Amino acid sequence: MKRLILSLAAGCMLTTGYSQQIPQKEVARIINTLAADDMQGRQSGTPGSDKAAAFISDEFKKAGLLPLPGEKNYLQRFNYYGLHTTATSITVNGAAKDWPVVAVGASRHVQLHRDTASCTELHVANADELRAALGKRKSMTRNIVVWMAPALSGYIANLEGSISNRMYARESEVPTDTAQWQMILVLEKEPVTAQDTWSVDQTRSVRTQEFTNVAGMIKGTAKPEEYVIYSGHYDHLGILPAEAGDSIANGADDDASGTTAVIMLANYFKKKRPARSLIFVAFTAEEMGGYGSSYFSGQMDPAKVVAMFNIEMIGKESKFGKNSAFITGFERSDFGTILQKNLEGSAFRFHPDPYPEQNLFYRSDNANLAKVGVPAHTISTTQIDKDKFYHTVKDEVSTLDIKNITDIIKAIAVSSGSIVNGTSTPTRITPVSQ
């Protein structure tokens, strides 16, 4: 019994004072603001995304952060390039239809009709069938036309933004060739049967799209040219088909929770005068393909980045219970071992990723720097195999445990202390060969 009392006392000592420096009330304020309906789901390139970026920028200003070198403010703007539809023509039984058409792939000109050789038609009525159809695009041996039921109309904007085409860092990289096999998705506003004739003709051209990361820093006192990064992504899916009258994908857990942690950590470390320089960044376009973190990583010298704490979906209790989180790629460096050592005497535990089959290490914004050797890991609690709210309109603040989020932020603050003050340096990750 005496040992138990001593252990609990040590745990209390570890967090004494942190409740004031990382107050739960502030965590609740920030996450409620980011996941509010007026942010409209924060889809990249929308007014909701711009509103979220402005809010995060204001929070960084209040924290007293500096802009990144070469930037005038906290808004890191950059362009990517992709294909944009300029003209669409669709007919059914010779009659012109004003139906949305989404082309998948790199084709500048899509031209299909029922008599096209090697053309497969699929009819999908719900989200699961749509996902299954999209899964066929990577191994096509025929042209595929996917007829979407009217109930799926809410997915069109998201499909155009995230599925229709890949974005490229330079305009010259956008493919000019026509793919051998093509896939198109058509929202059929009235049923198309096997007896009907149809044709689709769509032309696309290169479009420039502006994106915005939000980033600020604290300059280190002793090792200012060595960087520790705290990150999360602030974008989400925007508007989806309505469920019980709700069509806004608020993204409270994914990833307003992680973005909230980044803001809270900026406020915490601003008072600590770190030895190494700290960068706090909220990425855009993670849901579209990681374009925000890709651009940001390209501006960094990986040799100068000591560690990256990417924070993704910490809103709920992990499968290990409270006072716990997992680290993706735990075995790839001693990053997690250092964090756990710094928490000795507390009840909090960092665990290896329990979902290796999900490949989470390369599915989040840590991946771009990890591929070039930086000990860049994601900290999360999501039970990804059973989370029914993931990527739905039901990912609301009401489903989250604010106290648990606060405790995780405190654990990240304490456990990263020796890395921030320059006394610990995680081992490098084996780079991915290009």
Short mmCIF file of N, CA, C and O in Angstrom, two decimals, residues 366-432:
data_model
loop_
_atom_site.label_atom_id
_atom_site.label_comp_id
_atom_site.label_asym_id
_atom_site.label_seq_id
_atom_site.Cartn_x
_atom_site.Cartn_y
_atom_site.Cartn_z
N ASN A 366 3.17 13.20 -40.69
CA ASN A 366 4.55 12.92 -40.30
C ASN A 366 5.34 12.27 -41.43
O ASN A 366 6.58 12.28 -41.45
N ALA A 367 4.63 11.66 -42.37
CA ALA A 367 5.26 10.76 -43.35
C ALA A 367 6.32 11.44 -44.20
O ALA A 367 7.38 10.86 -44.48
N ASN A 368 6.06 12.69 -44.63
CA ASN A 368 7.00 13.33 -45.55
C ASN A 368 8.38 13.53 -44.95
O ASN A 368 9.40 13.32 -45.62
N LEU A 369 8.44 13.91 -43.68
CA LEU A 369 9.75 14.07 -43.03
C LEU A 369 10.31 12.73 -42.59
O LEU A 369 11.54 12.52 -42.60
N ALA A 370 9.46 11.79 -42.20
CA ALA A 370 9.94 10.46 -41.81
C ALA A 370 10.64 9.78 -42.97
O ALA A 370 11.64 9.07 -42.77
N LYS A 371 10.15 9.98 -44.17
CA LYS A 371 10.74 9.33 -45.35
C LYS A 371 12.18 9.78 -45.61
O LYS A 371 12.94 9.06 -46.26
N VAL A 372 12.54 10.96 -45.09
CA VAL A 372 13.91 11.46 -45.30
C VAL A 372 14.73 11.37 -44.02
O VAL A 372 15.76 12.04 -43.88
N GLY A 373 14.28 10.54 -43.07
CA GLY A 373 15.11 10.22 -41.91
C GLY A 373 14.79 10.92 -40.61
O GLY A 373 15.39 10.60 -39.58
N VAL A 374 13.87 11.87 -40.62
CA VAL A 374 13.53 12.58 -39.39
C VAL A 374 12.73 11.65 -38.47
O VAL A 374 11.82 10.96 -38.93
N PRO A 375 13.04 11.60 -37.18
CA PRO A 375 12.19 10.86 -36.25
C PRO A 375 10.86 11.59 -36.09
O PRO A 375 10.63 12.34 -35.13
N ALA A 376 10.01 11.42 -37.08
CA ALA A 376 8.71 12.09 -37.16
C ALA A 376 7.63 11.06 -36.93
O ALA A 376 7.47 10.13 -37.72
N HIS A 377 6.89 11.20 -35.85
CA HIS A 377 5.91 10.20 -35.46
C HIS A 377 4.57 10.87 -35.18
O HIS A 377 4.50 12.05 -34.85
N THR A 378 3.51 10.09 -35.29
CA THR A 378 2.18 10.58 -34.96
C THR A 378 1.74 10.01 -33.63
O THR A 378 1.88 8.80 -33.38
N ILE A 379 1.22 10.88 -32.77
CA ILE A 379 0.64 10.48 -31.49
C ILE A 379 -0.88 10.49 -31.65
O ILE A 379 -1.45 11.48 -32.12
N SER A 380 -1.53 9.40 -31.26
CA SER A 380 -2.96 9.28 -31.47
C SER A 380 -3.59 8.39 -30.41
O SER A 380 -2.88 7.65 -29.71
N THR A 381 -4.91 8.46 -30.31
CA THR A 381 -5.65 7.54 -29.46
C THR A 381 -6.76 6.83 -30.22
O THR A 381 -7.45 5.98 -29.66
N THR A 382 -6.97 7.20 -31.48
CA THR A 382 -8.13 6.69 -32.20
C THR A 382 -8.17 5.17 -32.26
O THR A 382 -7.15 4.52 -32.51
N GLN A 383 -9.34 4.62 -32.02
CA GLN A 383 -9.55 3.19 -32.24
C GLN A 383 -10.08 3.04 -33.66
O GLN A 383 -11.27 2.84 -33.89
N ILE A 384 -9.16 3.15 -34.60
CA ILE A 384 -9.48 3.29 -36.00
C ILE A 384 -10.27 2.11 -36.56
O ILE A 384 -11.00 2.25 -37.54
N ASP A 385 -10.16 0.98 -35.93
CA ASP A 385 -10.85 -0.21 -36.42
C ASP A 385 -12.32 -0.26 -36.02
O ASP A 385 -13.08 -1.06 -36.57
N LYS A 386 -12.73 0.60 -35.08
CA LYS A 386 -14.11 0.54 -34.63
C LYS A 386 -14.77 1.90 -34.44
O LYS A 386 -15.89 1.99 -33.93
N ASP A 387 -14.09 2.97 -34.85
CA ASP A 387 -14.65 4.31 -34.68
C ASP A 387 -15.76 4.54 -35.72
O ASP A 387 -15.49 4.71 -36.91
N LYS A 388 -17.01 4.59 -35.28
CA LYS A 388 -18.14 4.74 -36.18
C LYS A 388 -18.35 6.19 -36.63
O LYS A 388 -19.14 6.44 -37.54
N PHE A 389 -17.66 7.13 -36.01
CA PHE A 389 -17.84 8.53 -36.35
C PHE A 389 -16.77 9.04 -37.32
O PHE A 389 -16.85 10.15 -37.82
N TYR A 390 -15.75 8.24 -37.57
CA TYR A 390 -14.63 8.64 -38.45
C TYR A 390 -15.14 8.97 -39.85
O TYR A 390 -15.85 8.19 -40.47
N HIS A 391 -14.81 10.17 -40.33
CA HIS A 391 -15.18 10.64 -41.66
C HIS A 391 -16.69 10.62 -41.89
O HIS A 391 -17.17 10.27 -42.97
N THR A 392 -17.44 11.00 -40.86
CA THR A 392 -18.89 11.15 -40.98
C THR A 392 -19.29 12.50 -40.39
O THR A 392 -18.50 13.19 -39.73
N VAL A 393 -20.57 12.86 -40.58
CA VAL A 393 -21.07 14.11 -40.01
C VAL A 393 -21.25 14.00 -38.50
O VAL A 393 -21.55 15.00 -37.84
N LYS A 394 -21.05 12.82 -37.95
CA LYS A 394 -21.23 12.61 -36.51
C LYS A 394 -19.95 12.83 -35.70
O LYS A 394 -19.96 12.63 -34.48
N ASP A 395 -18.86 13.23 -36.36
CA ASP A 395 -17.62 13.53 -35.64
C ASP A 395 -17.75 14.90 -35.00
O ASP A 395 -17.21 15.90 -35.47
N GLU A 396 -18.51 14.96 -33.91
CA GLU A 396 -18.84 16.20 -33.20
C GLU A 396 -18.11 16.27 -31.87
O GLU A 396 -17.69 15.25 -31.31
N VAL A 397 -18.00 17.48 -31.33
CA VAL A 397 -17.34 17.66 -30.03
C VAL A 397 -18.05 16.86 -28.94
O VAL A 397 -17.42 16.37 -28.00
N SER A 398 -19.35 16.68 -29.09
CA SER A 398 -20.12 15.96 -28.07
C SER A 398 -19.68 14.50 -27.93
O SER A 398 -19.97 13.86 -26.91
N THR A 399 -18.96 13.97 -28.91
CA THR A 399 -18.49 12.58 -28.85
C THR A 399 -17.11 12.47 -28.20
O THR A 399 -16.59 11.36 -28.06
N LEU A 400 -16.49 13.61 -27.84
CA LEU A 400 -15.12 13.60 -27.36
C LEU A 400 -15.05 13.72 -25.84
O LEU A 400 -15.99 14.15 -25.18
N ASP A 401 -13.91 13.35 -25.30
CA ASP A 401 -13.61 13.45 -23.87
C ASP A 401 -12.59 14.58 -23.70
O ASP A 401 -11.39 14.38 -23.91
N ILE A 402 -13.06 15.76 -23.34
CA ILE A 402 -12.20 16.93 -23.27
C ILE A 402 -11.12 16.77 -22.20
O ILE A 402 -9.97 17.19 -22.39
N LYS A 403 -11.46 16.17 -21.08
CA LYS A 403 -10.46 15.95 -20.05
C LYS A 403 -9.35 15.03 -20.55
O LYS A 403 -8.16 15.26 -20.29
N ASN A 404 -9.73 13.98 -21.27
CA ASN A 404 -8.73 13.06 -21.80
C ASN A 404 -7.80 13.77 -22.79
O ASN A 404 -6.59 13.55 -22.80
N ILE A 405 -8.38 14.64 -23.63
CA ILE A 405 -7.57 15.43 -24.56
C ILE A 405 -6.57 16.29 -23.79
O ILE A 405 -5.38 16.35 -24.12
N THR A 406 -7.06 16.94 -22.75
CA THR A 406 -6.21 17.82 -21.93
C THR A 406 -5.07 17.03 -21.30
O THR A 406 -3.91 17.47 -21.30
N ASP A 407 -5.38 15.85 -20.78
CA ASP A 407 -4.35 15.02 -20.15
C ASP A 407 -3.29 14.58 -21.16
O ASP A 407 -2.09 14.52 -20.84
N ILE A 408 -3.71 14.29 -22.38
CA ILE A 408 -2.75 13.88 -23.41
C ILE A 408 -1.84 15.05 -23.79
O ILE A 408 -0.63 14.89 -23.96
N ILE A 409 -2.41 16.24 -23.90
CA ILE A 409 -1.59 17.42 -24.21
C ILE A 409 -0.56 17.65 -23.12
O ILE A 409 0.62 17.95 -23.39
N LYS A 410 -0.97 17.50 -21.86
CA LYS A 410 -0.02 17.64 -20.75
C LYS A 410 1.09 16.60 -20.84
O LYS A 410 2.27 16.91 -20.64
N ALA A 411 0.72 15.36 -21.20
CA ALA A 411 1.72 14.31 -21.30
C ALA A 411 2.71 14.59 -22.43
O ALA A 411 3.91 14.34 -22.29
N ILE A 412 2.23 15.13 -23.55
CA ILE A 412 3.13 15.49 -24.65
C ILE A 412 4.07 16.61 -24.21
O ILE A 412 5.27 16.58 -24.49
N ALA A 413 3.53 17.60 -23.50
CA ALA A 413 4.35 18.72 -23.03
C ALA A 413 5.47 18.23 -22.13
O ALA A 413 6.65 18.60 -22.31
N VAL A 414 5.13 17.38 -21.16
CA VAL A 414 6.13 16.89 -20.20
C VAL A 414 7.12 15.94 -20.87
O VAL A 414 8.34 16.05 -20.71
N SER A 415 6.60 15.01 -21.66
CA SER A 415 7.45 13.96 -22.23
C SER A 415 8.42 14.49 -23.28
O SER A 415 9.47 13.90 -23.52
N SER A 416 8.09 15.60 -23.91
CA SER A 416 8.99 16.16 -24.92
C SER A 416 10.02 17.11 -24.32
O SER A 416 10.86 17.67 -25.05
N GLY A 417 9.99 17.28 -23.00
CA GLY A 417 10.84 18.28 -22.35
C GLY A 417 12.32 18.12 -22.62
O GLY A 417 13.02 19.10 -22.91
N SER A 418 12.84 16.89 -22.52
CA SER A 418 14.29 16.72 -22.70
C SER A 418 14.71 16.90 -24.16
O SER A 418 15.86 17.25 -24.44
N ILE A 419 13.78 16.67 -25.09
CA ILE A 419 14.09 16.92 -26.51
C ILE A 419 14.11 18.42 -26.77
O ILE A 419 14.99 18.95 -27.44
N VAL A 420 13.15 19.12 -26.18
CA VAL A 420 13.07 20.57 -26.34
C VAL A 420 14.27 21.26 -25.70
O VAL A 420 14.82 22.22 -26.25
N ASN A 421 14.70 20.78 -24.53
CA ASN A 421 15.81 21.47 -23.84
C ASN A 421 17.19 21.01 -24.30
O ASN A 421 18.21 21.46 -23.79
N GLY A 422 17.21 20.09 -25.27
CA GLY A 422 18.48 19.73 -25.91
C GLY A 422 19.26 18.63 -25.25
O GLY A 422 20.38 18.32 -25.67
N THR A 423 18.71 17.98 -24.23
CA THR A 423 19.46 16.92 -23.54
C THR A 423 19.17 15.54 -24.12
O THR A 423 19.89 14.59 -23.80
N SER A 424 18.12 15.42 -24.94
CA SER A 424 17.82 14.14 -25.61
C SER A 424 17.67 14.39 -27.10
O SER A 424 17.09 15.40 -27.51
N THR A 425 18.18 13.46 -27.89
CA THR A 425 18.05 13.54 -29.34
C THR A 425 17.64 12.17 -29.87
O THR A 425 18.42 11.22 -29.78
N PRO A 426 16.44 12.04 -30.40
CA PRO A 426 15.99 10.73 -30.90
C PRO A 426 16.86 10.24 -32.06
O PRO A 426 17.40 11.04 -32.85
N THR A 427 17.00 8.93 -32.15
CA THR A 427 17.72 8.34 -33.27
C THR A 427 16.94 8.59 -34.57
O THR A 427 15.72 8.74 -34.57
N ARG A 428 17.68 8.60 -35.67
CA ARG A 428 17.06 8.87 -36.97
C ARG A 428 16.32 7.63 -37.49
O ARG A 428 16.66 6.49 -37.16
N ILE A 429 15.35 7.89 -38.32
CA ILE A 429 14.61 6.81 -38.99
C ILE A 429 15.33 6.47 -40.29
O ILE A 429 15.88 7.35 -40.97
N THR A 430 15.34 5.22 -40.65
CA THR A 430 15.96 4.80 -41.90
C THR A 430 15.20 5.44 -43.06
O THR A 430 13.99 5.22 -43.20
N PRO A 431 15.85 6.24 -43.89
CA PRO A 431 15.15 6.91 -44.99
C PRO A 431 14.56 5.92 -45.99
O PRO A 431 15.06 4.80 -46.15
N VAL A 432 13.50 6.34 -46.63
CA VAL A 432 12.89 5.52 -47.69
C VAL A 432 13.65 5.79 -48.97
O VAL A 432 13.83 6.94 -49.38
#
